[in-house]
Amino acid sequence: GAGVSQSPSNKVTEKGKDVELRCDPISGHTALYWYRQSLGQGLEFLIYFQGNSAPDKSGLPSDRFSAERTGGSVSTLTIQRTQQEDSAVYLCASSLAVWGNEQFFGPGTRLTVL
Amino acid sequence: LAKTTQPISMDSYEGQEVNITCSHNNIATNDYITWYQQFPSQGPRFIIQGYKTKVTNEVASLFIPADRKSSTLSLPRVSLSDTAVYYCLVGPLMGGYQKVTFGIGTKLQVIP
């Protein structure tokens, strides 16, 4: 596609359930980023992929969060046993190479944990 | 990790030039300065990037003094559609990555 796509656009779940958020980056972009944005807040960096590898996962807020990327393309962010504080917009971005290059953002997934 | 400081909010009338300043006192030698714009319910989008002196594109200008401890994003003749949050980021272009936090940015409100 022409841009970064994310699915679902909205997700409402009950506390304790697991959720999977998907990101399709721009074709050819080797770097992929996940961010979280709570209401009225800035973007919080979660994890970064270069190819299929995540050099540093320390941005993930807890061990309930995990992410993978396959084939150097699609990435999935999984949140296990969701909590209400996980409610936020989860944004994915991709770029041609490492961080400093222009990042292209997807529309985000709005997650609401009841 | 270079920390940035921006004003939380700014108001401007349509047609005026708006300057948003970002402080980054501990910027490293290989760090670049990047600005993003975010409209409500959308992901951020890249506006401009620079290393030193002045950079200009069709959207904005970026002024960076010699000591690089601050930078100013200049938006000429703003319109209502420029109402958005503007983020200043500092980090290297190459040689790896760093955990990046956009911060809360500067919320610009353009008034008719």
Short mmCIF file of C-alpha atoms in Angstrom, two decimals:
data_model
loop_
_atom_site.label_atom_id
_atom_site.label_comp_id
_atom_site.label_asym_id
_atom_site.label_seq_id
_atom_site.Cartn_x
_atom_site.Cartn_y
_atom_site.Cartn_z
CA GLY A 1 0.00 0.00 0.00
CA ALA A 2 0.90 3.65 -0.22
CA GLY A 3 1.19 4.22 3.50
CA VAL A 4 1.42 2.53 6.86
CA SER A 5 -1.75 0.71 7.77
CA GLN A 6 -2.89 -0.54 11.15
CA SER A 7 -5.68 -2.82 12.22
CA PRO A 8 -8.05 -2.76 13.87
CA SER A 9 -8.71 0.95 13.96
CA ASN A 10 -10.63 0.54 17.21
CA LYS A 11 -10.57 -2.24 19.75
CA VAL A 12 -12.69 -2.51 22.86
CA THR A 13 -11.83 -5.34 25.18
CA GLU A 14 -12.49 -6.48 28.70
CA LYS A 15 -9.89 -6.35 31.40
CA GLY A 16 -7.83 -9.53 31.44
CA LYS A 17 -8.27 -10.38 27.77
CA ASP A 18 -5.40 -10.56 25.29
CA VAL A 19 -5.28 -8.30 22.23
CA GLU A 20 -3.25 -8.25 19.05
CA LEU A 21 -2.56 -5.10 17.10
CA ARG A 22 -1.25 -5.27 13.57
CA CYS A 23 0.96 -2.94 11.57
CA ASP A 24 1.70 -3.09 7.85
CA PRO A 25 4.64 -0.79 7.11
CA ILE A 26 5.47 0.87 3.83
CA SER A 27 7.00 -1.65 1.47
CA GLY A 28 10.78 -1.56 1.62
CA HIS A 29 11.00 0.19 4.97
CA THR A 30 13.38 -1.79 7.13
CA ALA A 31 12.74 0.07 10.37
CA LEU A 32 9.45 -0.21 12.25
CA TYR A 33 8.44 1.49 15.48
CA TRP A 34 5.62 1.11 17.97
CA TYR A 35 4.49 4.02 20.12
CA ARG A 36 1.71 4.51 22.64
CA GLN A 37 -0.19 7.74 23.11
CA SER A 38 -2.47 8.22 26.07
CA LEU A 39 -5.14 10.92 25.99
CA GLY A 40 -3.56 14.35 25.94
CA GLN A 41 -0.06 12.95 26.23
CA GLY A 42 2.92 12.68 23.96
CA LEU A 43 4.05 9.57 22.19
CA GLU A 44 5.76 6.95 24.33
CA PHE A 45 8.26 4.80 22.48
CA LEU A 46 7.66 1.08 22.97
CA ILE A 47 9.87 -0.92 20.64
CA TYR A 48 11.86 -0.66 17.46
CA PHE A 49 12.57 -3.26 14.77
CA GLN A 50 15.38 -3.27 12.27
CA GLY A 51 14.35 -6.02 9.91
CA ASN A 52 12.92 -8.79 12.07
CA SER A 53 15.13 -7.99 15.04
CA ALA A 54 14.25 -5.83 18.00
CA PRO A 55 17.57 -4.59 19.38
CA ASP A 56 16.03 -3.15 22.51
CA LYS A 57 12.74 -4.08 24.09
CA SER A 58 13.19 -2.04 27.23
CA GLY A 59 10.55 0.50 26.14
CA LEU A 60 7.82 -2.07 26.60
CA PRO A 61 5.98 -1.11 29.82
CA SER A 62 5.68 -4.62 31.23
CA ASP A 63 6.16 -8.28 30.39
CA ARG A 64 2.53 -8.38 29.29
CA PHE A 65 3.62 -6.55 26.16
CA SER A 66 5.41 -8.31 23.33
CA ALA A 67 5.96 -7.66 19.66
CA GLU A 68 7.22 -9.54 16.68
CA ARG A 69 7.93 -8.83 13.07
CA THR A 70 8.04 -11.43 10.35
CA GLY A 71 9.48 -11.31 6.85
CA GLY A 72 10.79 -7.84 7.51
CA SER A 73 7.30 -6.54 7.01
CA VAL A 74 4.18 -7.00 9.14
CA SER A 75 4.47 -6.50 12.87
CA THR A 76 2.14 -7.56 15.66
CA LEU A 77 1.99 -5.99 19.11
CA THR A 78 0.42 -8.29 21.66
CA ILE A 79 -0.86 -7.22 25.04
CA GLN A 80 -1.70 -10.04 27.41
CA ARG A 81 -4.10 -9.78 30.33
CA THR A 82 -5.02 -6.22 29.43
CA GLN A 83 -5.46 -3.64 32.16
CA GLN A 84 -7.40 -0.38 32.09
CA GLU A 85 -4.16 1.60 32.07
CA ASP A 86 -3.34 -0.01 28.72
CA SER A 87 -6.09 2.08 27.13
CA ALA A 88 -4.43 4.37 24.61
CA VAL A 89 -3.81 4.88 20.91
CA TYR A 90 -1.10 2.58 19.65
CA LEU A 91 0.79 4.05 16.72
CA CYS A 92 3.09 2.29 14.32
CA ALA A 93 5.64 4.01 12.11
CA SER A 94 8.16 2.87 9.54
CA SER A 95 11.21 4.40 7.96
CA LEU A 96 13.80 3.52 5.39
CA ALA A 97 16.52 2.96 7.91
CA VAL A 98 17.37 3.85 11.44
CA TRP A 99 15.61 6.30 13.69
CA GLY A 100 16.77 9.60 12.33
CA ASN A 101 15.19 9.11 8.98
CA GLU A 102 11.67 10.38 8.41
CA GLN A 103 9.13 8.18 10.08
CA PHE A 104 5.81 7.57 8.39
CA PHE A 105 3.01 6.94 10.84
CA GLY A 106 -0.08 4.84 10.54
CA PRO A 107 -3.51 6.03 11.71
CA GLY A 108 -3.21 4.13 14.98
CA THR A 109 -5.32 1.64 16.87
CA ARG A 110 -7.46 3.04 19.65
CA LEU A 111 -7.56 0.46 22.44
CA THR A 112 -10.15 0.72 25.18
CA VAL A 113 -9.97 -1.69 28.09
CA LEU A 114 -13.17 -1.83 30.10
CA LEU B 1 19.70 10.92 25.38
CA ALA B 2 19.05 14.56 24.55
CA LYS B 3 16.04 15.91 26.40
CA THR B 4 13.89 18.57 24.78
CA THR B 5 11.79 21.31 26.31
CA GLN B 6 9.00 23.11 24.46
CA PRO B 7 6.15 25.42 25.46
CA ILE B 8 3.03 23.44 26.21
CA SER B 9 0.75 25.66 24.16
CA MET B 10 0.65 28.71 21.92
CA ASP B 11 -2.11 30.78 20.35
CA SER B 12 -1.82 32.73 17.12
CA TYR B 13 -4.10 34.62 14.77
CA GLU B 14 -4.50 33.58 11.18
CA GLY B 15 -1.95 35.10 8.85
CA GLN B 16 0.71 35.59 11.50
CA GLU B 17 4.11 33.98 11.61
CA VAL B 18 4.51 31.50 14.43
CA ASN B 19 7.82 30.58 16.03
CA ILE B 20 8.06 27.59 18.34
CA THR B 21 11.32 27.20 20.21
CA CYS B 22 12.71 23.93 21.52
CA SER B 23 15.54 23.71 24.05
CA HIS B 24 17.97 20.79 23.88
CA ASN B 25 20.93 21.75 26.04
CA ASN B 26 22.66 18.36 25.98
CA ILE B 27 22.44 17.76 22.25
CA ALA B 28 25.22 15.47 21.01
CA THR B 29 27.57 16.16 18.13
CA ASN B 30 25.90 13.64 15.84
CA ASP B 31 22.32 14.56 16.76
CA TYR B 32 19.91 16.06 14.28
CA ILE B 33 16.81 18.08 15.11
CA THR B 34 13.49 16.91 13.71
CA TRP B 35 10.02 18.40 13.97
CA TYR B 36 6.75 16.55 13.57
CA GLN B 37 3.15 17.78 13.35
CA GLN B 38 0.17 15.88 14.69
CA PHE B 39 -3.46 16.62 13.94
CA PRO B 40 -6.18 15.19 16.21
CA SER B 41 -6.87 11.50 15.62
CA GLN B 42 -3.93 11.15 13.26
CA GLY B 43 -0.36 9.95 13.57
CA PRO B 44 2.42 12.53 13.50
CA ARG B 45 3.91 13.58 10.22
CA PHE B 46 7.41 14.84 9.48
CA ILE B 47 7.77 18.58 8.90
CA ILE B 48 11.43 19.44 8.76
CA GLN B 49 14.88 18.31 9.89
CA GLY B 50 18.20 20.07 10.30
CA TYR B 51 21.65 19.98 11.84
CA LYS B 52 22.75 23.60 11.96
CA THR B 53 22.02 27.10 10.64
CA LYS B 54 18.79 27.30 8.66
CA VAL B 55 16.69 24.84 6.75
CA THR B 56 13.65 25.79 4.71
CA ASN B 57 11.09 23.75 2.86
CA GLU B 58 7.64 24.41 1.44
CA VAL B 59 6.04 24.08 4.85
CA ALA B 60 8.35 25.65 7.41
CA SER B 61 11.77 26.96 8.32
CA LEU B 62 14.06 25.66 11.01
CA PHE B 63 16.57 27.96 12.67
CA ILE B 64 19.43 26.44 14.64
CA PRO B 65 21.99 28.68 16.36
CA ALA B 66 25.69 27.92 16.34
CA ASP B 67 25.66 26.25 19.77
CA ARG B 68 22.73 24.04 18.70
CA LYS B 69 21.30 24.10 22.21
CA SER B 70 17.96 25.24 20.86
CA SER B 71 16.02 25.36 17.62
CA THR B 72 13.08 27.36 16.34
CA LEU B 73 10.39 26.09 14.04
CA SER B 74 8.91 28.94 12.03
CA LEU B 75 5.54 28.63 10.33
CA PRO B 76 4.83 31.51 7.94
CA ARG B 77 1.35 32.99 7.75
CA VAL B 78 -0.49 30.28 9.66
CA SER B 79 -4.01 29.24 8.80
CA LEU B 80 -6.67 27.47 10.82
CA SER B 81 -5.48 24.17 9.36
CA ASP B 82 -2.14 24.60 11.10
CA THR B 83 -3.82 24.00 14.45
CA ALA B 84 -2.00 20.92 15.70
CA VAL B 85 0.56 19.64 18.15
CA TYR B 86 4.19 20.16 17.17
CA TYR B 87 6.93 17.88 18.49
CA CYS B 88 10.65 18.52 18.61
CA LEU B 89 12.95 15.49 18.57
CA VAL B 90 16.70 15.20 18.84
CA GLY B 91 18.72 12.17 17.86
CA PRO B 92 21.23 10.65 15.45
CA LEU B 93 20.48 9.93 11.83
CA MET B 94 22.76 6.96 11.56
CA GLY B 95 24.67 4.50 13.66
CA GLY B 96 21.86 2.86 15.56
CA TYR B 97 18.80 4.09 17.30
CA GLN B 98 17.73 5.50 20.58
CA LYS B 99 14.64 5.16 22.66
CA VAL B 100 12.66 8.19 21.64
CA THR B 101 9.91 9.95 23.50
CA PHE B 102 8.08 12.64 21.62
CA GLY B 103 7.06 14.42 24.78
CA ILE B 104 3.79 16.31 24.98
CA GLY B 105 4.77 18.76 22.26
CA THR B 106 3.45 22.28 21.71
CA LYS B 107 -0.24 22.63 21.08
CA LEU B 108 -0.72 25.45 18.56
CA GLN B 109 -4.18 26.96 18.34
CA VAL B 110 -4.76 29.25 15.37
CA ILE B 111 -7.53 31.75 15.95
CA PRO B 112 -9.65 33.28 13.17
#
